[in-house]
mmCIF file of C-alpha atoms and ligand atoms in Angstrom:
data_model
loop_
_atom_site.group_PDB
_atom_site.id
_atom_site.type_symbol
_atom_site.label_atom_id
_atom_site.label_comp_id
_atom_site.label_asym_id
_atom_site.label_seq_id
_atom_site.Cartn_x
_atom_site.Cartn_y
_atom_site.Cartn_z
ATOM 1 C CA MET A 1 3.936 -20.886 61.919
ATOM 2 C CA HIS A 2 6.093 -23.972 62.275
ATOM 3 C CA PHE A 3 5.463 -25.003 65.803
ATOM 4 C CA SER A 4 3.017 -26.758 68.049
ATOM 5 C CA ARG A 5 1.086 -24.693 70.441
ATOM 6 C CA ARG A 6 -1.600 -25.554 72.922
ATOM 7 C CA MET A 7 -4.488 -23.149 72.902
ATOM 8 C CA VAL A 8 -5.979 -22.427 76.293
ATOM 9 C CA PHE A 9 -9.558 -23.342 75.531
ATOM 10 C CA GLY A 10 -9.431 -26.111 73.047
ATOM 11 C CA THR A 11 -7.776 -27.373 69.961
ATOM 12 C CA VAL A 12 -4.115 -28.057 69.543
ATOM 13 C CA ILE A 13 -2.429 -26.553 66.529
ATOM 14 C CA THR A 14 0.158 -28.819 65.067
ATOM 15 C CA VAL A 15 2.097 -28.005 61.961
ATOM 16 C CA ALA A 16 4.294 -30.793 60.723
ATOM 17 C CA VAL A 17 8.018 -30.279 60.661
ATOM 18 C CA LEU A 18 10.106 -32.403 58.296
ATOM 19 C CA ALA A 19 12.890 -34.605 59.583
ATOM 20 C CA SER A 20 15.363 -32.119 58.126
ATOM 21 C CA GLY A 21 13.962 -29.513 60.429
ATOM 22 C CA LEU A 22 12.523 -27.588 57.524
ATOM 23 C CA PRO A 23 8.859 -26.853 57.683
ATOM 24 C CA ALA A 24 6.494 -28.919 55.611
ATOM 25 C CA GLN A 25 4.652 -26.952 52.988
ATOM 26 C CA ALA A 26 2.585 -24.605 55.066
ATOM 27 C CA GLN A 27 -1.035 -25.647 55.189
ATOM 28 C CA GLU A 28 -3.369 -22.732 54.889
ATOM 29 C CA VAL A 29 -5.079 -22.103 58.215
ATOM 30 C CA LEU A 30 -7.835 -20.031 59.714
ATOM 31 C CA ASN A 31 -7.882 -19.102 63.386
ATOM 32 C CA LEU A 32 -11.430 -18.973 64.628
ATOM 33 C CA TYR A 33 -12.363 -17.519 68.011
ATOM 34 C CA SER A 34 -15.804 -18.794 68.810
ATOM 35 C CA ALA A 35 -18.245 -18.082 71.618
ATOM 36 C CA ARG A 36 -20.712 -20.509 70.022
ATOM 37 C CA HIS A 37 -20.096 -24.250 70.211
ATOM 38 C CA TYR A 38 -22.469 -27.009 69.276
ATOM 39 C CA GLN A 39 -22.555 -30.639 68.273
ATOM 40 C CA THR A 40 -22.799 -29.813 64.588
ATOM 41 C CA ASP A 41 -19.604 -27.709 64.661
ATOM 42 C CA ASP A 42 -17.316 -30.530 63.568
ATOM 43 C CA ALA A 43 -19.354 -31.185 60.435
ATOM 44 C CA LEU A 44 -19.671 -27.441 59.817
ATOM 45 C CA TYR A 45 -15.935 -26.814 59.932
ATOM 46 C CA ALA A 46 -14.982 -30.051 58.160
ATOM 47 C CA GLY A 47 -17.161 -28.920 55.248
ATOM 48 C CA PHE A 48 -15.097 -25.744 54.925
ATOM 49 C CA THR A 49 -11.781 -27.597 55.028
ATOM 50 C CA GLU A 50 -13.048 -30.040 52.406
ATOM 51 C CA GLN A 51 -14.063 -27.252 50.050
ATOM 52 C CA THR A 52 -11.060 -24.997 50.494
ATOM 53 C CA GLY A 53 -8.231 -27.064 51.960
ATOM 54 C CA ILE A 54 -8.028 -24.481 54.741
ATOM 55 C CA GLU A 55 -7.601 -25.976 58.207
ATOM 56 C CA ILE A 56 -9.551 -24.392 61.053
ATOM 57 C CA ASN A 57 -8.017 -23.845 64.493
ATOM 58 C CA ARG A 58 -10.738 -23.209 66.994
ATOM 59 C CA ILE A 59 -10.443 -21.284 70.220
ATOM 60 C CA GLU A 60 -13.620 -21.502 72.214
ATOM 61 C CA GLY A 61 -14.600 -19.355 75.136
ATOM 62 C CA GLU A 62 -17.163 -17.044 76.635
ATOM 63 C CA SER A 63 -17.929 -14.017 74.454
ATOM 64 C CA ASP A 64 -16.683 -11.175 76.656
ATOM 65 C CA ALA A 65 -13.589 -13.196 77.640
ATOM 66 C CA LEU A 66 -12.705 -13.751 73.974
ATOM 67 C CA ILE A 67 -13.177 -10.049 73.255
ATOM 68 C CA GLU A 68 -10.797 -9.234 76.122
ATOM 69 C CA ARG A 69 -8.342 -11.795 74.813
ATOM 70 C CA ILE A 70 -8.351 -10.420 71.261
ATOM 71 C CA LYS A 71 -7.961 -6.913 72.682
ATOM 72 C CA SER A 72 -4.967 -7.893 74.772
ATOM 73 C CA GLU A 73 -3.359 -9.810 71.904
ATOM 74 C CA GLY A 74 -3.485 -6.549 69.965
ATOM 75 C CA ALA A 75 -1.658 -6.318 66.664
ATOM 76 C CA ASN A 76 -0.164 -9.772 67.191
ATOM 77 C CA SER A 77 -3.505 -11.498 67.585
ATOM 78 C CA PRO A 78 -3.688 -14.700 65.554
ATOM 79 C CA ALA A 79 -7.487 -14.376 65.489
ATOM 80 C CA ASP A 80 -8.985 -14.213 62.004
ATOM 81 C CA VAL A 81 -12.702 -14.537 62.711
ATOM 82 C CA PHE A 82 -14.790 -13.940 65.829
ATOM 83 C CA ILE A 83 -18.156 -15.693 66.156
ATOM 84 C CA THR A 84 -20.625 -14.831 68.878
ATOM 85 C CA VAL A 85 -24.345 -14.632 69.576
ATOM 86 C CA ASP A 86 -26.472 -11.513 69.808
ATOM 87 C CA ALA A 87 -25.920 -8.310 67.857
ATOM 88 C CA GLY A 88 -25.436 -6.615 71.237
ATOM 89 C CA ARG A 89 -22.291 -8.701 71.751
ATOM 90 C CA LEU A 90 -21.089 -8.206 68.183
ATOM 91 C CA TRP A 91 -21.406 -4.508 68.915
ATOM 92 C CA ARG A 92 -19.147 -4.848 71.977
ATOM 93 C CA ALA A 93 -16.431 -6.295 69.732
ATOM 94 C CA GLU A 94 -17.124 -3.553 67.200
ATOM 95 C CA GLU A 95 -16.864 -0.886 69.920
ATOM 96 C CA ALA A 96 -13.518 -2.356 70.983
ATOM 97 C CA GLY A 97 -12.344 -1.759 67.403
ATOM 98 C CA LEU A 98 -11.743 -5.454 66.756
ATOM 99 C CA PHE A 99 -13.381 -5.868 63.347
ATOM 100 C CA GLN A 100 -12.430 -4.740 59.865
ATOM 101 C CA PRO A 101 -14.979 -4.108 57.131
ATOM 102 C CA VAL A 102 -15.484 -6.847 54.564
ATOM 103 C CA GLU A 103 -16.599 -6.297 51.011
ATOM 104 C CA SER A 104 -18.200 -9.373 49.568
ATOM 105 C CA GLU A 105 -20.856 -9.635 46.904
ATOM 106 C CA VAL A 106 -21.557 -13.174 48.044
ATOM 107 C CA LEU A 107 -22.353 -12.007 51.575
ATOM 108 C CA ASP A 108 -24.285 -8.923 50.485
ATOM 109 C CA LYS A 109 -26.440 -11.090 48.264
ATOM 110 C CA ALA A 110 -26.979 -13.938 50.729
ATOM 111 C CA ILE A 111 -27.489 -12.133 54.039
ATOM 112 C CA PRO A 112 -30.565 -9.905 54.388
ATOM 113 C CA GLU A 113 -29.550 -6.292 54.874
ATOM 114 C CA ASN A 114 -31.154 -5.967 58.326
ATOM 115 C CA LEU A 115 -29.107 -8.903 59.623
ATOM 116 C CA ARG A 116 -25.668 -7.496 58.906
ATOM 117 C CA HIS A 117 -23.616 -4.490 59.907
ATOM 118 C CA PRO A 118 -24.117 -1.604 57.444
ATOM 119 C CA ASP A 119 -20.335 -1.374 56.821
ATOM 120 C CA GLY A 120 -19.666 -5.116 56.671
ATOM 121 C CA LEU A 121 -18.028 -5.281 60.110
ATOM 122 C CA TRP A 122 -20.077 -8.389 60.913
ATOM 123 C CA TYR A 123 -22.790 -10.583 59.455
ATOM 124 C CA GLY A 124 -25.662 -12.544 61.004
ATOM 125 C CA PHE A 125 -25.720 -16.216 59.990
ATOM 126 C CA SER A 126 -28.737 -17.459 61.926
ATOM 127 C CA THR A 127 -31.605 -15.867 63.792
ATOM 128 C CA ARG A 128 -33.447 -16.522 67.016
ATOM 129 C CA ALA A 129 -36.748 -15.003 68.081
ATOM 130 C CA ARG A 130 -37.482 -13.660 71.562
ATOM 131 C CA LEU A 131 -40.842 -15.232 72.416
ATOM 132 C CA ILE A 132 -43.470 -14.878 75.105
ATOM 133 C CA TYR A 133 -44.632 -18.060 76.870
ATOM 134 C CA TYR A 134 -47.735 -18.501 78.991
ATOM 135 C CA ASP A 135 -49.454 -20.963 81.280
ATOM 136 C CA LYS A 136 -52.221 -22.471 79.148
ATOM 137 C CA SER A 137 -54.284 -23.349 82.219
ATOM 138 C CA LYS A 138 -54.444 -19.693 83.276
ATOM 139 C CA ILE A 139 -54.221 -17.637 80.112
ATOM 140 C CA GLN A 140 -56.195 -18.010 76.888
ATOM 141 C CA PRO A 141 -54.566 -17.799 73.458
ATOM 142 C CA GLY A 142 -54.714 -14.202 72.254
ATOM 143 C CA GLU A 143 -54.787 -12.701 75.743
ATOM 144 C CA ILE A 144 -51.155 -11.738 75.473
ATOM 145 C CA LYS A 145 -49.889 -10.857 72.014
ATOM 146 C CA ASP A 146 -47.196 -8.206 72.132
ATOM 147 C CA TYR A 147 -44.093 -7.257 74.119
ATOM 148 C CA GLU A 148 -46.060 -4.135 75.013
ATOM 149 C CA ASP A 149 -48.617 -6.365 76.803
ATOM 150 C CA LEU A 150 -45.924 -7.461 79.276
ATOM 151 C CA ALA A 151 -46.241 -3.999 80.848
ATOM 152 C CA ASP A 152 -50.043 -4.152 81.217
ATOM 153 C CA PRO A 153 -50.956 -3.874 84.950
ATOM 154 C CA LYS A 154 -53.369 -6.746 84.325
ATOM 155 C CA TRP A 155 -50.327 -9.073 84.628
ATOM 156 C CA LYS A 156 -49.106 -7.753 87.966
ATOM 157 C CA GLY A 157 -46.988 -10.361 89.765
ATOM 158 C CA LYS A 158 -47.185 -12.813 86.879
ATOM 159 C CA VAL A 159 -44.189 -12.149 84.610
ATOM 160 C CA CYS A 160 -40.861 -14.005 84.747
ATOM 161 C CA ILE A 161 -38.062 -12.326 82.825
ATOM 162 C CA ARG A 162 -34.348 -12.362 83.448
ATOM 163 C CA SER A 163 -32.008 -9.674 84.642
ATOM 164 C CA SER A 164 -31.135 -6.457 82.818
ATOM 165 C CA SER A 165 -27.488 -7.516 82.755
ATOM 166 C CA ASN A 166 -28.463 -10.080 80.155
ATOM 167 C CA VAL A 167 -27.672 -9.035 76.587
ATOM 168 C CA TYR A 168 -30.898 -10.565 75.171
ATOM 169 C CA ASN A 169 -32.983 -8.179 77.269
ATOM 170 C CA GLN A 170 -30.645 -5.294 76.469
ATOM 171 C CA SER A 171 -31.222 -5.993 72.778
ATOM 172 C CA LEU A 172 -34.983 -6.316 73.230
ATOM 173 C CA LEU A 173 -35.121 -2.999 75.057
ATOM 174 C CA SER A 174 -32.872 -1.457 72.392
ATOM 175 C CA ALA A 175 -35.425 -2.546 69.774
ATOM 176 C CA LEU A 176 -38.234 -1.021 71.846
ATOM 177 C CA ILE A 177 -36.231 2.209 72.113
ATOM 178 C CA GLU A 178 -36.036 2.207 68.321
ATOM 179 C CA ALA A 179 -39.810 1.671 68.083
ATOM 180 C CA HIS A 180 -41.078 3.921 70.907
ATOM 181 C CA GLY A 181 -38.215 6.259 71.795
ATOM 182 C CA GLU A 182 -36.454 6.365 75.148
ATOM 183 C CA ALA A 183 -39.474 7.693 77.074
ATOM 184 C CA GLY A 184 -41.797 5.041 75.652
ATOM 185 C CA ALA A 185 -39.272 2.297 76.345
ATOM 186 C CA LYS A 186 -38.870 3.554 79.898
ATOM 187 C CA GLU A 187 -42.600 3.429 80.469
ATOM 188 C CA TRP A 188 -42.602 -0.152 79.190
ATOM 189 C CA ALA A 189 -39.671 -1.206 81.365
ATOM 190 C CA GLU A 190 -41.322 0.371 84.399
ATOM 191 C CA GLY A 191 -44.486 -1.590 83.687
ATOM 192 C CA VAL A 192 -42.592 -4.858 83.305
ATOM 193 C CA VAL A 193 -40.740 -4.322 86.589
ATOM 194 C CA GLY A 194 -44.132 -3.696 88.223
ATOM 195 C CA ASN A 195 -45.407 -7.006 86.826
ATOM 196 C CA MET A 196 -42.454 -9.188 87.811
ATOM 197 C CA ALA A 197 -43.396 -12.371 89.641
ATOM 198 C CA ARG A 198 -39.986 -12.414 91.312
ATOM 199 C CA ASN A 199 -36.677 -10.635 91.359
ATOM 200 C CA PRO A 200 -34.969 -11.645 88.060
ATOM 201 C CA VAL A 201 -33.095 -14.906 88.501
ATOM 202 C CA GLY A 202 -31.532 -17.498 86.178
ATOM 203 C CA GLY A 203 -31.271 -17.850 82.423
ATOM 204 C CA ASP A 204 -33.931 -18.013 79.717
ATOM 205 C CA THR A 205 -34.817 -21.664 80.402
ATOM 206 C CA ASP A 206 -35.373 -20.841 84.075
ATOM 207 C CA GLN A 207 -38.023 -18.300 83.096
ATOM 208 C CA ILE A 208 -39.975 -20.971 81.192
ATOM 209 C CA LYS A 209 -39.486 -23.398 84.070
ATOM 210 C CA GLY A 210 -40.957 -20.724 86.339
ATOM 211 C CA ILE A 211 -44.265 -21.369 84.568
ATOM 212 C CA GLY A 212 -43.869 -25.099 85.218
ATOM 213 C CA ALA A 213 -43.241 -24.414 88.896
ATOM 214 C CA GLY A 214 -46.286 -22.148 89.145
ATOM 215 C CA GLU A 215 -44.152 -19.122 90.038
ATOM 216 C CA CYS A 216 -45.260 -17.152 87.018
ATOM 217 C CA GLU A 217 -47.884 -17.272 84.295
ATOM 218 C CA ILE A 218 -45.867 -15.479 81.633
ATOM 219 C CA ALA A 219 -42.217 -15.814 80.663
ATOM 220 C CA VAL A 220 -39.830 -14.393 78.082
ATOM 221 C CA ALA A 221 -37.116 -16.510 76.442
ATOM 222 C CA ASN A 222 -35.392 -17.047 73.120
ATOM 223 C CA SER A 223 -36.989 -19.544 70.755
ATOM 224 C CA TYR A 224 -34.154 -22.106 70.801
ATOM 225 C CA TYR A 225 -34.490 -22.648 74.563
ATOM 226 C CA PHE A 226 -38.074 -23.792 74.128
ATOM 227 C CA ALA A 227 -37.157 -25.837 71.028
ATOM 228 C CA ARG A 228 -34.554 -27.574 73.206
ATOM 229 C CA LEU A 229 -37.164 -28.306 75.903
ATOM 230 C CA MET A 230 -39.458 -29.711 73.202
ATOM 231 C CA THR A 231 -36.867 -32.316 72.287
ATOM 232 C CA ASP A 232 -36.227 -33.356 75.896
ATOM 233 C CA PRO A 233 -38.496 -36.256 76.949
ATOM 234 C CA GLU A 234 -38.029 -35.267 80.590
ATOM 235 C CA GLN A 235 -39.618 -31.872 79.931
ATOM 236 C CA LYS A 236 -42.779 -33.236 78.369
ATOM 237 C CA ALA A 237 -45.057 -32.066 81.204
ATOM 238 C CA LEU A 238 -43.572 -28.570 81.130
ATOM 239 C CA VAL A 239 -43.830 -28.259 77.352
ATOM 240 C CA GLU A 240 -47.460 -29.377 77.439
ATOM 241 C CA LYS A 241 -48.293 -26.779 80.049
ATOM 242 C CA VAL A 242 -46.831 -23.894 78.089
ATOM 243 C CA GLY A 243 -48.220 -21.948 75.152
ATOM 244 C CA TRP A 244 -46.052 -19.606 73.099
ATOM 245 C CA VAL A 245 -46.509 -16.410 71.169
ATOM 246 C CA PHE A 246 -44.585 -14.789 68.342
ATOM 247 C CA PRO A 247 -45.122 -11.235 69.586
ATOM 248 C CA ASP A 248 -46.189 -8.181 67.624
ATOM 249 C CA GLN A 249 -47.617 -10.048 64.631
ATOM 250 C CA ASP A 250 -50.162 -7.279 64.039
ATOM 251 C CA GLY A 251 -47.524 -4.610 64.519
ATOM 252 C CA ARG A 252 -43.863 -4.307 63.614
ATOM 253 C CA GLY A 253 -43.100 -8.031 64.019
ATOM 254 C CA THR A 254 -41.273 -10.301 66.427
ATOM 255 C CA HIS A 255 -37.904 -9.268 67.822
ATOM 256 C CA VAL A 256 -35.173 -11.436 66.324
ATOM 257 C CA ASN A 257 -31.483 -11.436 67.005
ATOM 258 C CA VAL A 258 -28.532 -13.111 65.284
ATOM 259 C CA SER A 259 -25.597 -15.366 65.768
ATOM 260 C CA GLY A 260 -22.925 -13.653 63.765
ATOM 261 C CA ALA A 261 -19.295 -13.275 62.856
ATOM 262 C CA GLY A 262 -16.827 -10.742 61.577
ATOM 263 C CA VAL A 263 -13.255 -10.590 60.291
ATOM 264 C CA LEU A 264 -10.816 -9.214 62.834
ATOM 265 C CA LYS A 265 -8.784 -6.113 62.149
ATOM 266 C CA ASN A 266 -5.441 -7.845 62.570
ATOM 267 C CA ALA A 267 -6.454 -11.100 60.889
ATOM 268 C CA PRO A 268 -3.291 -12.791 59.583
ATOM 269 C CA HIS A 269 -5.393 -14.746 57.064
ATOM 270 C CA LYS A 270 -7.885 -12.227 55.807
ATOM 271 C CA GLU A 271 -8.629 -13.957 52.523
ATOM 272 C CA ALA A 272 -9.345 -17.246 54.273
ATOM 273 C CA ALA A 273 -11.485 -15.363 56.779
ATOM 274 C CA VAL A 274 -13.691 -13.839 54.081
ATOM 275 C CA LYS A 275 -13.947 -17.236 52.386
ATOM 276 C CA PHE A 276 -15.073 -18.684 55.694
ATOM 277 C CA LEU A 277 -17.830 -16.098 56.149
ATOM 278 C CA GLU A 278 -18.966 -16.772 52.593
ATOM 279 C CA TYR A 279 -19.007 -20.466 53.381
ATOM 280 C CA LEU A 280 -21.216 -19.801 56.436
ATOM 281 C CA ALA A 281 -23.741 -18.215 54.083
ATOM 282 C CA SER A 282 -23.889 -21.337 51.864
ATOM 283 C CA PRO A 283 -26.850 -23.743 52.110
ATOM 284 C CA GLU A 284 -24.707 -26.591 53.450
ATOM 285 C CA ALA A 285 -23.172 -24.499 56.227
ATOM 286 C CA GLN A 286 -26.452 -22.771 56.986
ATOM 287 C CA ARG A 287 -28.035 -26.095 57.808
ATOM 288 C CA TYR A 288 -25.320 -27.078 60.292
ATOM 289 C CA PHE A 289 -25.059 -23.600 61.727
ATOM 290 C CA ALA A 290 -28.783 -23.239 62.415
ATOM 291 C CA GLU A 291 -29.225 -26.874 63.433
ATOM 292 C CA GLY A 292 -26.559 -26.655 66.111
ATOM 293 C CA ASN A 293 -28.784 -24.484 68.281
ATOM 294 C CA ASN A 294 -32.302 -24.804 66.801
ATOM 295 C CA GLU A 295 -32.014 -21.393 65.161
ATOM 296 C CA TYR A 296 -33.424 -20.056 61.905
ATOM 297 C CA PRO A 297 -31.219 -20.074 58.797
ATOM 298 C CA VAL A 298 -30.880 -16.650 57.166
ATOM 299 C CA ILE A 299 -31.095 -17.865 53.583
ATOM 300 C CA PRO A 300 -34.324 -19.265 52.159
ATOM 301 C CA GLY A 301 -34.903 -22.937 51.454
ATOM 302 C CA VAL A 302 -32.651 -24.345 54.173
ATOM 303 C CA GLU A 303 -34.121 -27.122 56.289
ATOM 304 C CA THR A 304 -34.792 -26.330 59.973
ATOM 305 C CA THR A 305 -34.966 -28.821 62.832
ATOM 306 C CA ALA A 306 -38.223 -30.622 63.673
ATOM 307 C CA ALA A 307 -38.526 -28.638 66.912
ATOM 308 C CA VAL A 308 -38.159 -25.324 65.080
ATOM 309 C CA LYS A 309 -40.794 -26.398 62.555
ATOM 310 C CA GLU A 310 -43.176 -27.208 65.389
ATOM 311 C CA LEU A 311 -42.418 -23.909 67.086
ATOM 312 C CA GLY A 312 -43.171 -22.025 63.894
ATOM 313 C CA THR A 313 -41.233 -20.733 60.922
ATOM 314 C CA ASP A 314 -43.784 -18.479 59.285
ATOM 315 C CA PHE A 315 -43.976 -15.261 61.263
ATOM 316 C CA LYS A 316 -43.525 -11.543 60.792
ATOM 317 C CA VAL A 317 -40.089 -10.298 61.847
ATOM 318 C CA ASP A 318 -39.326 -6.790 63.077
ATOM 319 C CA PRO A 319 -37.418 -5.460 60.032
ATOM 320 C CA VAL A 320 -35.190 -3.111 62.053
ATOM 321 C CA ASN A 321 -31.446 -3.479 61.411
ATOM 322 C CA VAL A 322 -30.102 -5.584 64.279
ATOM 323 C CA SER A 323 -27.117 -3.246 64.599
ATOM 324 C CA VAL A 324 -29.349 -0.819 66.530
ATOM 325 C CA TYR A 325 -29.362 -3.336 69.400
ATOM 326 C CA GLY A 326 -25.757 -2.315 69.874
ATOM 327 C CA SER A 327 -25.984 1.386 69.187
ATOM 328 C CA ASN A 328 -28.979 1.703 71.567
ATOM 329 C CA GLN A 329 -27.343 -0.425 74.266
ATOM 330 C CA PRO A 330 -26.031 2.483 76.384
ATOM 331 C CA VAL A 331 -29.512 4.063 76.405
ATOM 332 C CA ALA A 332 -31.063 0.674 77.251
ATOM 333 C CA GLN A 333 -28.720 0.332 80.209
ATOM 334 C CA ARG A 334 -29.680 3.794 81.403
ATOM 335 C CA VAL A 335 -33.386 2.941 81.127
ATOM 336 C CA PHE A 336 -32.959 -0.356 83.000
ATOM 337 C CA ASP A 337 -31.085 1.420 85.797
ATOM 338 C CA SER A 338 -33.639 4.210 86.030
ATOM 339 C CA VAL A 339 -36.552 1.799 86.537
ATOM 340 C CA GLY A 340 -34.726 -0.497 88.941
ATOM 341 C CA TRP A 341 -34.778 -3.582 86.692
ATOM 342 C CA ASN A 342 -32.184 -5.721 88.479
HETATM 343 FE FE1 FE B 401 -28.661 -18.240 74.666
#
């Protein structure tokens, strides 16, 4: 490509043209469509360019909007790699036929098998845990331990959890479907709806803040939201009021999800795209990638943030392959609808 083009969401691609009008030697590029953007991104991507000489053009946007965009660009899409959060969203891109399988020994070795698509359509590069939070002034440690407890009638009117349109809850329910079958998951969802302190409203942070406001005694939110609150001096009172639980430690383990990426079917720079995924699995990139959002690196020995260390790094993880969060998503939606989980 020997032209300048302004991308709708972000970076400007500029390829130098010589005075003669002939293109300068084409710099190798990688077009990255990302629904994940954090402060550490610049360092993350600069590291790749330094190692490989490949320049990264970033298009940033909301996950479903980027999926629509890649779909509508079709065979002419310049997109090489799509990054998003939650295996449920990776599945939506997969369902739209956007990914191509990657074969890479580097990736197969680095990324645990349960955190990647069985056919190499996408790979998880960091994890987040879906935790239960509680009001320490009302609930004793150990009183609530498992996701299953959220459905116990003992907690009637006390649980804050967000809407069923949210992919994190769709993935959690998909994991429960895997563990208990559709009927068991439905019973659980029914119980949770019966225990809701309020009609679902807001994002994950709002559920935790519901405890601070005295609206609920129990909340459900991803780990990085609480890690973020921990680092915010203005939230000190809230953080001190709230206890947290890594659920299901005596059972199958805590529900974790991934931030992940895959190579797109029509990627014009497939080789660069695979190199980029392999780079994301390297210790240097893992640190930036996980640090950007207080997530857990997927390879051992990589430093986590202070907040994540305080939250906890040593816990039992549900070993289920995260790809079932996608394949069970239609059933999860049906269950949510049938129990009236708004
Ligand atoms: Fe989030």
